[in-house]
Short mmCIF file of C-alpha atoms in Angstrom, two decimals:
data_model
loop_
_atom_site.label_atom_id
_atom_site.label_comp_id
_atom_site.label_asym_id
_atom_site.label_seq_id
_atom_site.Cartn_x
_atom_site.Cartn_y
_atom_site.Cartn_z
CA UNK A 1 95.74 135.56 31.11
CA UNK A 2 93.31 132.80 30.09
CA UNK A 3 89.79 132.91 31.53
CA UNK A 4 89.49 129.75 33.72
CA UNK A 5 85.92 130.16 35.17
CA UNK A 6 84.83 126.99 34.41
CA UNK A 7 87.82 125.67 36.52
CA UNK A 8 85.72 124.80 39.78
CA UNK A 9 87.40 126.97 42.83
CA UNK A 10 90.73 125.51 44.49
CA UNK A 11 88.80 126.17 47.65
CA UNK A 12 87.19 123.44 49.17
CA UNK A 13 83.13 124.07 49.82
CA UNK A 14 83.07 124.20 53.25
CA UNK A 15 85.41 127.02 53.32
CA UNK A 16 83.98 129.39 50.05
CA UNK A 17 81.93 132.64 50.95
CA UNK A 18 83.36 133.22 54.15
CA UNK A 19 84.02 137.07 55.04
CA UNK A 20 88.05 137.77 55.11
CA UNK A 21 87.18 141.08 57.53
CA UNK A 22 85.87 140.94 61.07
CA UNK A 23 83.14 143.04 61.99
CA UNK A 24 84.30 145.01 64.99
CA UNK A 25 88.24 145.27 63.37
CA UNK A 26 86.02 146.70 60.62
CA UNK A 27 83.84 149.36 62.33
CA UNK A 28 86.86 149.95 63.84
CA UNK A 29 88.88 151.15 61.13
CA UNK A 30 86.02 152.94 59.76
CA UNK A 31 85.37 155.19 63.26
CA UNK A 32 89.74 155.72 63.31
CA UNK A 33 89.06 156.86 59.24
CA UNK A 34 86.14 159.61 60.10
CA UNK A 35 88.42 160.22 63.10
CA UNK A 36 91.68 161.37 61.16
CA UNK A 37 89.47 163.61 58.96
CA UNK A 38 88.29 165.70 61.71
CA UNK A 39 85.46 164.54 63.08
CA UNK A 40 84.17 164.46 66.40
CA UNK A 41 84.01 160.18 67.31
CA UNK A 42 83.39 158.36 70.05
CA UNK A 43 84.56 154.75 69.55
CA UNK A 44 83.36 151.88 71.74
CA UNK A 45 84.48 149.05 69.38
CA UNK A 46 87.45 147.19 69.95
CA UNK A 47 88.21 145.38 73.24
CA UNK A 48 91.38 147.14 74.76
CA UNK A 49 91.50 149.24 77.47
CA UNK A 50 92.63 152.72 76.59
CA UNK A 51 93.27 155.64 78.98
CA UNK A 52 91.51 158.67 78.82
CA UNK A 53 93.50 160.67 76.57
CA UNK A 54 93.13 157.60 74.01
CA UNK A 55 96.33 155.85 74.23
CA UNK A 56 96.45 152.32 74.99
CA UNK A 57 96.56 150.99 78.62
CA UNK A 58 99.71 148.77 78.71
CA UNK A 59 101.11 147.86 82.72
CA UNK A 60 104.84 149.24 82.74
CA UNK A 61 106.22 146.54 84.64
CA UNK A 62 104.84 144.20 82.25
CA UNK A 63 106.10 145.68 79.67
CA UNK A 64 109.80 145.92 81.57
CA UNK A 65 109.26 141.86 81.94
CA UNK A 66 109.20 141.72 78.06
CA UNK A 67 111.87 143.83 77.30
CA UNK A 68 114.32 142.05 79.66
CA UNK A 69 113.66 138.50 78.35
CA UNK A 70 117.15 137.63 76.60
CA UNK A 71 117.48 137.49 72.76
CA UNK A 72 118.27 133.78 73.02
CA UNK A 73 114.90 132.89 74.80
CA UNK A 74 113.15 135.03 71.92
CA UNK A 75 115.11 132.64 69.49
CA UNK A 76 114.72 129.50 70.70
CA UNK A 77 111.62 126.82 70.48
CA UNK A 78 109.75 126.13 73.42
CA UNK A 79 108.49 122.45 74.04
CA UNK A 80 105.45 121.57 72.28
CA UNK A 81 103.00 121.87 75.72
CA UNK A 82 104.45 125.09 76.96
CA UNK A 83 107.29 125.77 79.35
CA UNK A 84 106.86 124.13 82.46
CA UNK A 85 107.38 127.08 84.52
CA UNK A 86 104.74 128.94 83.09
CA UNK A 87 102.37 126.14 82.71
CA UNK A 88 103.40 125.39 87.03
CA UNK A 89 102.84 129.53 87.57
CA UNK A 90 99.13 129.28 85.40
CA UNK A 91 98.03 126.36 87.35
CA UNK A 92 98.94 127.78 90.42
CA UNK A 93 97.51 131.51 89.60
CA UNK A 94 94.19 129.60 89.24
CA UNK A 95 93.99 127.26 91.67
CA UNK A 96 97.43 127.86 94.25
CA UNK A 97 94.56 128.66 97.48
CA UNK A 98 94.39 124.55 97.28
CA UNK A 99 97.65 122.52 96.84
CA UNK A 100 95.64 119.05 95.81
CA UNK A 101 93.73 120.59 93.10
CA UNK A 102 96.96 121.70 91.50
CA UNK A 103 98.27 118.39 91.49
CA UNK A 104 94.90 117.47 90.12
CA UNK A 105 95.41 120.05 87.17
CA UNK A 106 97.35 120.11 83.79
CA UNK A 107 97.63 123.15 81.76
CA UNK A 108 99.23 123.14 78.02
CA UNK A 109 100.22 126.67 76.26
CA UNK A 110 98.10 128.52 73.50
CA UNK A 111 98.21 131.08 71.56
CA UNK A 112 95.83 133.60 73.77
CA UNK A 113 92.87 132.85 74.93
CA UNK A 114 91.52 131.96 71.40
CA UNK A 115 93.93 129.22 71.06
CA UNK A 116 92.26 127.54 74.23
CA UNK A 117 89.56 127.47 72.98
CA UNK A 118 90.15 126.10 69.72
CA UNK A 119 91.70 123.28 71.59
CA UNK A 120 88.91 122.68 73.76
CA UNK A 121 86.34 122.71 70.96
CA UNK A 122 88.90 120.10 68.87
CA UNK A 123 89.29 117.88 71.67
CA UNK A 124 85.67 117.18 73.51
CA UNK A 125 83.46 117.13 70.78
CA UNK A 126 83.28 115.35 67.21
CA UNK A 127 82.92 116.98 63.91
CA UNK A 128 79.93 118.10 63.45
CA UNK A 129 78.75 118.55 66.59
CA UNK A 130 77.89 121.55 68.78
CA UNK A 131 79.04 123.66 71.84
CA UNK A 132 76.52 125.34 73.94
CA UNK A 133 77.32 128.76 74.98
CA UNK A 134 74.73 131.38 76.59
CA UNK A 135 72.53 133.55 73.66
CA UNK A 136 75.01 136.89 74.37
CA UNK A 137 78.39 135.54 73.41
CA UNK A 138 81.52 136.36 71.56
CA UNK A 139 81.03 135.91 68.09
CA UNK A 140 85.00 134.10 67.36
CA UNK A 141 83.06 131.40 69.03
CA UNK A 142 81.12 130.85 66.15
CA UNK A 143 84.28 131.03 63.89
CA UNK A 144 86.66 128.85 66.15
CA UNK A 145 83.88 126.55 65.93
CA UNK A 146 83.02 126.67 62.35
CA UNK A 147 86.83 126.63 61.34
CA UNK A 148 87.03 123.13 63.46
CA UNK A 149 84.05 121.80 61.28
CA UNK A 150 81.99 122.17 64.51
CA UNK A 151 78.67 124.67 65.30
CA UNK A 152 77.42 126.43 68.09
CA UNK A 153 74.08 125.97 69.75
CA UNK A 154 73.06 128.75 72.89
CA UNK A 155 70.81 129.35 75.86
CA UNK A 156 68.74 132.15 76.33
CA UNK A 157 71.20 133.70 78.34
CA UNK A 158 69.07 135.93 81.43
CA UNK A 159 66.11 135.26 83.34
CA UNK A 160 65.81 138.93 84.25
CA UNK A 161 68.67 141.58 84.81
CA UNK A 162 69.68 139.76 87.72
CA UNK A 163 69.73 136.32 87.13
CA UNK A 164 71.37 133.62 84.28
CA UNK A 165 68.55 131.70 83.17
CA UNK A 166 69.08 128.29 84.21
CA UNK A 167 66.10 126.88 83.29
CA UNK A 168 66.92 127.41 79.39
CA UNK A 169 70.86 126.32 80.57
CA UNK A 170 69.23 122.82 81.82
CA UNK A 171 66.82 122.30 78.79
CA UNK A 172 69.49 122.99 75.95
CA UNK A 173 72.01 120.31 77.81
CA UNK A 174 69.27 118.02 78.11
CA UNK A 175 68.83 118.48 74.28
CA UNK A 176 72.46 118.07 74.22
CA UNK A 177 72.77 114.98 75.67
CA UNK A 178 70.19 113.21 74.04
CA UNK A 179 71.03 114.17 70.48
CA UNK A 180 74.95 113.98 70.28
CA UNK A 181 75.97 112.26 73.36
CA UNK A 182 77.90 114.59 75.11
CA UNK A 183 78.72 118.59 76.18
CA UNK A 184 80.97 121.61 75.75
CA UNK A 185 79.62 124.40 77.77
CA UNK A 186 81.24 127.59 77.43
CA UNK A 187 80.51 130.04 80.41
CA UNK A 188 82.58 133.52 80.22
CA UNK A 189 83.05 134.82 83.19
CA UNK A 190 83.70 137.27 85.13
CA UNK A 191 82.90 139.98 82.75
CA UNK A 192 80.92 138.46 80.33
CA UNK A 193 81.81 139.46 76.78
CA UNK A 194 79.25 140.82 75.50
CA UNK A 195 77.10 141.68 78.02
CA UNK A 196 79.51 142.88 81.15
CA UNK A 197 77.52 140.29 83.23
CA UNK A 198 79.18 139.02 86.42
CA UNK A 199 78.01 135.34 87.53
CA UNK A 200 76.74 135.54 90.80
CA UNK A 201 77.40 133.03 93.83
CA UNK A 202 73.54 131.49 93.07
CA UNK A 203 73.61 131.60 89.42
CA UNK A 204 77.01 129.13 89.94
CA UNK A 205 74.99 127.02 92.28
CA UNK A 206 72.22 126.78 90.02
CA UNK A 207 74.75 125.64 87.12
CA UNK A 208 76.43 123.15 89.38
CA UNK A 209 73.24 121.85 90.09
CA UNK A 210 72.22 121.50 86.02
CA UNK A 211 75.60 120.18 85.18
CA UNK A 212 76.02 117.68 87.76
CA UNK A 213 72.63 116.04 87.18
CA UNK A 214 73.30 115.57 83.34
CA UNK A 215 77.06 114.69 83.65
CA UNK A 216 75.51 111.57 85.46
CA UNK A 217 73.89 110.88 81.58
CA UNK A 218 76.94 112.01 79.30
CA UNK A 219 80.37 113.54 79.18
CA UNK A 220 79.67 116.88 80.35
CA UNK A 221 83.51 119.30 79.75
CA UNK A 222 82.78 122.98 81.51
CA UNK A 223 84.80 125.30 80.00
CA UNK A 224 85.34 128.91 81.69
CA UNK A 225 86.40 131.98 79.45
CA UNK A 226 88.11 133.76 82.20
CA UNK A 227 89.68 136.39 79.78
CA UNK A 228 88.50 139.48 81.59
CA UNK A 229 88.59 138.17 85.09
CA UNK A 230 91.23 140.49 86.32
CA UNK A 231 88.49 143.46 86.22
CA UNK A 232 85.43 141.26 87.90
CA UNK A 233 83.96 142.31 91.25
CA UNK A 234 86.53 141.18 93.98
CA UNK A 235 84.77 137.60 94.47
CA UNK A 236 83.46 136.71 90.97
CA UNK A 237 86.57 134.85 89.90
CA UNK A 238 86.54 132.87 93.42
CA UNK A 239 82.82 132.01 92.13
CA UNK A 240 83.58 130.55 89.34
CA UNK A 241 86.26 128.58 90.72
CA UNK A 242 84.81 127.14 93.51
CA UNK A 243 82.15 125.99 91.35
CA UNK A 244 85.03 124.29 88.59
CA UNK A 245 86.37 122.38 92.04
CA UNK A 246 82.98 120.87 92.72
CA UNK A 247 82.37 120.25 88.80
CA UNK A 248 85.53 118.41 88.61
CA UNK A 249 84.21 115.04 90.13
CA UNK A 250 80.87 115.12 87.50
CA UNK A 251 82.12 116.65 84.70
CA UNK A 252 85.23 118.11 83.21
CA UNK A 253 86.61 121.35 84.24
CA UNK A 254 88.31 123.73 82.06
CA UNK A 255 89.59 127.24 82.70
CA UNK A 256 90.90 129.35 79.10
CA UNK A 257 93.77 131.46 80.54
CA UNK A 258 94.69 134.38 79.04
CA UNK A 259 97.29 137.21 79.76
CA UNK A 260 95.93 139.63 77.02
CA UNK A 261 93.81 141.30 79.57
CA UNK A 262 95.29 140.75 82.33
CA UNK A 263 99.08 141.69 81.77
CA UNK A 264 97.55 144.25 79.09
CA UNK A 265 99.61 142.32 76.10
CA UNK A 266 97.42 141.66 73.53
CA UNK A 267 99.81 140.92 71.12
CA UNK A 268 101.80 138.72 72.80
CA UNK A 269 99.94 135.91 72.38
CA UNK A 270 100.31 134.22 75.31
CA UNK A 271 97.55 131.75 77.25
CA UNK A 272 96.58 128.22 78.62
CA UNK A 273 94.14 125.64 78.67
CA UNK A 274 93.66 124.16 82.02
CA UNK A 275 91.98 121.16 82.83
CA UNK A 276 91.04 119.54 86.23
CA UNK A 277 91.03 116.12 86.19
CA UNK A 278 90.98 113.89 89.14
CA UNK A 279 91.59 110.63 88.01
CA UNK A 280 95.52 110.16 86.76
CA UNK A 281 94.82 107.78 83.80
CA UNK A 282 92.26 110.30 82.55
CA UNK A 283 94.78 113.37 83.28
CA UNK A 284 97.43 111.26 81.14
CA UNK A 285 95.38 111.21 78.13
CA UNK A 286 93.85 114.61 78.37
CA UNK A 287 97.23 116.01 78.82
CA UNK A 288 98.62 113.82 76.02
CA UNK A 289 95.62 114.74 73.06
CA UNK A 290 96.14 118.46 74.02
CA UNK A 291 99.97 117.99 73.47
CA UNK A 292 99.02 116.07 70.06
CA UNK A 293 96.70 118.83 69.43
CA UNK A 294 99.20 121.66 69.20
CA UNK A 295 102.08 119.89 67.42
CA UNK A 296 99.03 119.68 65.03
CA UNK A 297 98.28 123.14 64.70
CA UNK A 298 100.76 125.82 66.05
CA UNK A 299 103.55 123.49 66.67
CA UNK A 300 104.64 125.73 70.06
CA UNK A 301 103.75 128.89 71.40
CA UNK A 302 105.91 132.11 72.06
CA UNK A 303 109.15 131.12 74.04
CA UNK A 304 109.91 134.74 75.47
CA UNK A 305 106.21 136.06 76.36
CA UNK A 306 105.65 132.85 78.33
CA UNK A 307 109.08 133.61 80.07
CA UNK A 308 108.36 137.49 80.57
CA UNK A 309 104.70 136.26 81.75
CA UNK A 310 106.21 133.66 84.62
CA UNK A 311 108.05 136.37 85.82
CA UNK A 312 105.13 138.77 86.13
CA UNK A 313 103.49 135.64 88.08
CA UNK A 314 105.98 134.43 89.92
CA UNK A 315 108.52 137.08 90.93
CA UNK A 316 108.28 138.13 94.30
CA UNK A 317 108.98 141.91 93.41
CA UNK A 318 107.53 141.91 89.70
CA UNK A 319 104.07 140.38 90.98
CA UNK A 320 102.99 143.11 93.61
CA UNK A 321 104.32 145.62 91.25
CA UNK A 322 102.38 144.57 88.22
CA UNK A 323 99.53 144.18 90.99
CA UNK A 324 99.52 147.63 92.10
CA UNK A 325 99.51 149.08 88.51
CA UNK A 326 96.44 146.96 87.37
CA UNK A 327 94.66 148.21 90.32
CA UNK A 328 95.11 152.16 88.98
CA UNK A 329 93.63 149.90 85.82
CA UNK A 330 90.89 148.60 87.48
CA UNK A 331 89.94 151.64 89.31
CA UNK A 332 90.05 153.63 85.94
CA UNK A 333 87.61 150.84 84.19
CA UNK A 334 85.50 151.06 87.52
CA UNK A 335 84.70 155.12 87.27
CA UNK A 336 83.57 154.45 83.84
CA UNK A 337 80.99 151.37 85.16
CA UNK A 338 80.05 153.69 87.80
CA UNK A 339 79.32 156.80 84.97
CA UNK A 340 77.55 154.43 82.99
CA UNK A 341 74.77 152.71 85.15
CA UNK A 342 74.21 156.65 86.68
CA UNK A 343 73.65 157.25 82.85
CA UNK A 344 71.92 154.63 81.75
CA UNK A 345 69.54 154.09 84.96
CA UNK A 346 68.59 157.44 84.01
CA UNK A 347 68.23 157.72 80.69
CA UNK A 348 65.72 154.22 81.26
CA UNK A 349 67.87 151.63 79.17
CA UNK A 350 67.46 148.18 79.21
CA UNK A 351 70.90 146.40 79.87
CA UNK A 352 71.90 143.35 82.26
CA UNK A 353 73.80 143.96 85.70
CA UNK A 354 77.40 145.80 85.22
CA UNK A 355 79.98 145.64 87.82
CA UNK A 356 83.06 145.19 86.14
CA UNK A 357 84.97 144.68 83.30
CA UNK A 358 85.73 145.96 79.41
CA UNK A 359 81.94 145.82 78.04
CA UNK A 360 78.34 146.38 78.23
CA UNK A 361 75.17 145.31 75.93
CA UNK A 362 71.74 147.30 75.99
CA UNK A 363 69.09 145.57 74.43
CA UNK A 364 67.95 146.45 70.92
CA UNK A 365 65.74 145.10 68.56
CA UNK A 366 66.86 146.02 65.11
CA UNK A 367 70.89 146.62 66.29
CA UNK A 368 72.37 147.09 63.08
CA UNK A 369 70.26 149.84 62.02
CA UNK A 370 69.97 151.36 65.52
CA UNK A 371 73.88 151.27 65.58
CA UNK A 372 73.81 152.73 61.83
CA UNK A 373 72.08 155.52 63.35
CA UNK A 374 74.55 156.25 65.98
CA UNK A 375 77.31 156.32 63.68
CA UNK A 376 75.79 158.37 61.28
CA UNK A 377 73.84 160.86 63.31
CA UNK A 378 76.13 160.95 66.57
CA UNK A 379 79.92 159.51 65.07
CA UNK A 380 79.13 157.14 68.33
CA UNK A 381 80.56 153.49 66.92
CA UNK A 382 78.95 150.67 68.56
CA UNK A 383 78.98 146.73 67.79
CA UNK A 384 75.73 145.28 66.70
CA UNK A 385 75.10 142.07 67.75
CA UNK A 386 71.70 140.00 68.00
CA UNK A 387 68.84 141.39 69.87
CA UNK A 388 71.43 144.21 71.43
CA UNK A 389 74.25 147.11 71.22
CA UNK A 390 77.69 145.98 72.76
CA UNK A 391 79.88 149.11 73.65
CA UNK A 392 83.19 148.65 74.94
CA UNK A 393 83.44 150.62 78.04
CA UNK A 394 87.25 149.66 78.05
CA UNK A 395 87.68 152.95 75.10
CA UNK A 396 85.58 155.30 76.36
CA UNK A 397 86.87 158.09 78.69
CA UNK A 398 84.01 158.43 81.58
CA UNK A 399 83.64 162.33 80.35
CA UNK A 400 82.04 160.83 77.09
CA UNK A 401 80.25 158.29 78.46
CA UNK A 402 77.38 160.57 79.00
CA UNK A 403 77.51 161.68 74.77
CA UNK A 404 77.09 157.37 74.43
CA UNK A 405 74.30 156.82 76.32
CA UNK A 406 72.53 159.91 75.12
CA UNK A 407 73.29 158.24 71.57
CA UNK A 408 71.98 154.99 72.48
CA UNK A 409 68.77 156.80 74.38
CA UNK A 410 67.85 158.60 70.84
CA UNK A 411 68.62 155.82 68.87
CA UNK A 412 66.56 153.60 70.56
CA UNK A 413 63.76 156.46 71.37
#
C-alpha cells in the first residue's frame, strides 16, 4: 500500500491523541490477567458490587423484571423522551413525598447515568465553557465534558474530614459567574464517587446558601449525581433533595437518575435527567431542548429496560421485593464500610468520612507510584487519581479488607 504520511490525519484536531482505553477498565483487565495465572489479587477497581465469593451482585427480582419484558417491547422504538411511564415512575421515585413538585418536574430518558449528564453539560452551558465539580470527582466528567467541546473547572473539595469546603465552592462560582456568565455545578451525592463522602444536612445548607446568593447574578443549573444513592446513610438522599426543592426557585435543579446501581443493571443502560422547574414556559423549553437533544445524539433509549425498570418502581409486589433484596445488598456493602474505618482508623490513614456506598479515597501524594507499589509488591489494584488512592469497596470481600489497608499503610509508610 502507498505511504500517505504526508496526507494530514482524517481526524479532526480537537479529537487526535486521545487515549482509546480507560484507566480503571485497564487496571482492571490487568489485575483479572495476573489473576487467571495464579496469583494471589485483590482487586478494588471497577465500580460493581460483587459478593464475597467474587461473583457479581445482580437483585433477582430485577433480573425476573427483565426477563419477562415481551419480545415485542425489546423490538420496538420507544418515543424520543422516554416512555412516559417510566419517566411518571422516575419523577415520582425522586420527588413522590410532594405531589406539586412532581408536577413541577420533567424527566427525559438517557442512556445511564452518563447520558444525563452529557445532556446536562450540552444544554446549560456554551462551547467552550466550564462545569464546576468538587476537586475529588469522577474522571468521565472530564471526558463527557471534553467530548461536548466543554472543560471542567473544580473546588477544593473538603474543609477537613468532616466538612465540604464551601468557602472554595462560593469563590470558584463567583469566578464562574463573572467570567462566562453562568453555572453547571455538579454535586455527587450520596456516596461520592471518588471519595465515599456523604453530604451532610449543614454542608447542603451551606451550598444552598452559596448558590442562592449567586443565582441572584447568573443562571446558576445544580445538577445532583445521585448514582449511588441507594447505598447512602438512611437520610442523605432526603438531604440532597430537600435542598434541590429550595434551589428550584434560584437556580435550576437537576437530579441524574440512574438504575445501574440501584437495580444492579449496569448494562442495561437505563437513566433520566430530571429537572425542576417552576415556571411552565421555562419547563416547556427545557423539556423541549432535552427532547431535541437526544433525537440528536442517541435517537431513543432502551424500550424493554425502561419497561422492566417501571415495573421494579411501580409494581406493588415487584417494588418491596426488589426492596428487600437491596437491603441484604446494602447490609453486605455496610460490613465492609464498617471493616474498613476499624482498619483504617487504626492503621492512621488519612481518608474523608465513609458511611456508605461503593468507594473510598485515602489521600496520597504521588498516587500512581504509591498504587504501582501495591500492585507490584502486594497484587492489591487500586485507582490512582490526583492527590489520592480510590478503592472500590463495592469488590472487596470484608475478610480482605484488612490485606488492603495493610497495602495502602506500607505503601504510603
Amino acid at each position: 500500500m502507498q505511504e500517505t504520511s504526508a496526507i494530514p490525519s482524517h481526524l479532526i484536531p480537537s479529537r487526535q491523541g486521545r487515549s482509546g482505553d480507560d484507566p480503571i477498565f485497564a487496571l482492571n483487565a490487568e489485575a483479572n490477567e495476573r489473576k487467571a495465572k495464579g496469583e494471589s489479587v485483590l482487586n478494588a477497581t471497577l465500580g460493581a458490587l460483587l459478593h464475597d465469593d467474587g461473583s457479581l451482585a445482580v437483585l433477582p427480582t430485577a433480573a425476573r423484571a427483565v426477563h419477562e419484558v415481551a419480545a415485542v417491547e425489546w423490538a420496538a422504538y420507544a418515543p424520543i423522551a422516554g416512555l412516559e411511564p417510566f419517566l411518571e415512575a422516575v419523577i415520582r421515585d425522586c420527588f413522590g413525598h410532594d405531589p406539586t413538585l412532581t408536577k413541577h418536574a420533567i424527566a427525559v430518558a438517557s442512556p445511564g447515568g452518563s447520558g444525563a449528564l452529557r445532556h446536562a453539560i450540552a444544554t446549560f452551558l456554551e462551547p467552550g465553557q466550564a462545569l464546576l465539580t468538587s476537586s475529588f470527582h469522577w474522571g468521565p466528567y472530564d471526558t463527557l465534558a471534553a467530548e461536548n467541546e466543554r472543560r471542567v473547572e473544580t473546588f477544593d473539595m473538603f474543609a477537613s474530614a468532616e466538612a465540604l469546603n464551601v468557602d472554595a465552592l462560593d469563590e470558584a462560582l463567583e469566578r464562574q459567574v463573572r467570567e462566562q456568565g453562568r453555572v453547571l455545578l455538579i454535586l455527587n451525592d450520596p456516596c461520592h464517587n471518588p471519595s465515599g463522602y456523604s453530604m451532610s444536612a449543614d454542608d447542603w445548607q451551606a451550598v444552598v446558601d452559596v448558590v442562592r446568593r449567586h443565582a441572584a447574578e447568573a443562571p446558576v443549573t445544580v445538577l445532583l449525581d445521585s448514582a449511588y444513592a441507594a447505598y447512602g446513610p438512611a437520610d442523605a438522599m432526603l438531604n440532597a433533595l430537600r435542598s434541590l426543592e429550595i434551589l428550584a426557585e434560584h437556580a435550576l435543579s437537576l437530579i441524574a437518575w440512574s438504575a445501574s446501581k440501584t437495580f444492579t443493571h449496569y448494562g442495561l443502560r437505563v437513566g433520566a435527567l430530571v429537572a425542576l422547574v417552576p415556571d411552565a414556559e421555562e419547563r416547556a423549553a427545557i423539556e423541549a431542548a432535552l427532547s431535541y437533544a437526544s433525537r440528536g445524539t442517541w435517537s431513543n433509549c432502551n424500550r424493554g429496560g425502561m419497561t422492566a425498570i417501571t415495573r421494579c418502581l411501580t409494581d406493588d409486589a415487584l417494588r418491596p421485593a426488589v426492596e428487600a433484596e437491596r437491603a441484604e445488598f446494602v447490609s453486605l456493602l455496610d460490613a465492609r464500610v464498617q471493616a474498613f474505618n476499624e482498619c483504617a482508623q487504626d492503621a492512621g490513614l488519612r481518608y474523608p468520612r465513609y458511611q456508605g456506598g461503593f468507594f473510598t479515597t485515602v489521600m496520597a501524594d504521588d498516587a500512581p507510584e504509591r498504587a504501582a507499589r501495591m500492585r507490584a509488591d502486594d497484587g492489591v489494584f487500586v485507582v490512582p487519581i490526583p492527590g489520592a488512592l480510590r478503592l472500590g469497596i463495592c469488590a472487596l470481600p470484608a475478610a480482605d479488607i484488612p490485606r488492603a489497608v495493610e497495602s495502602l499503610a506500607r505503601a504510603l509508610g
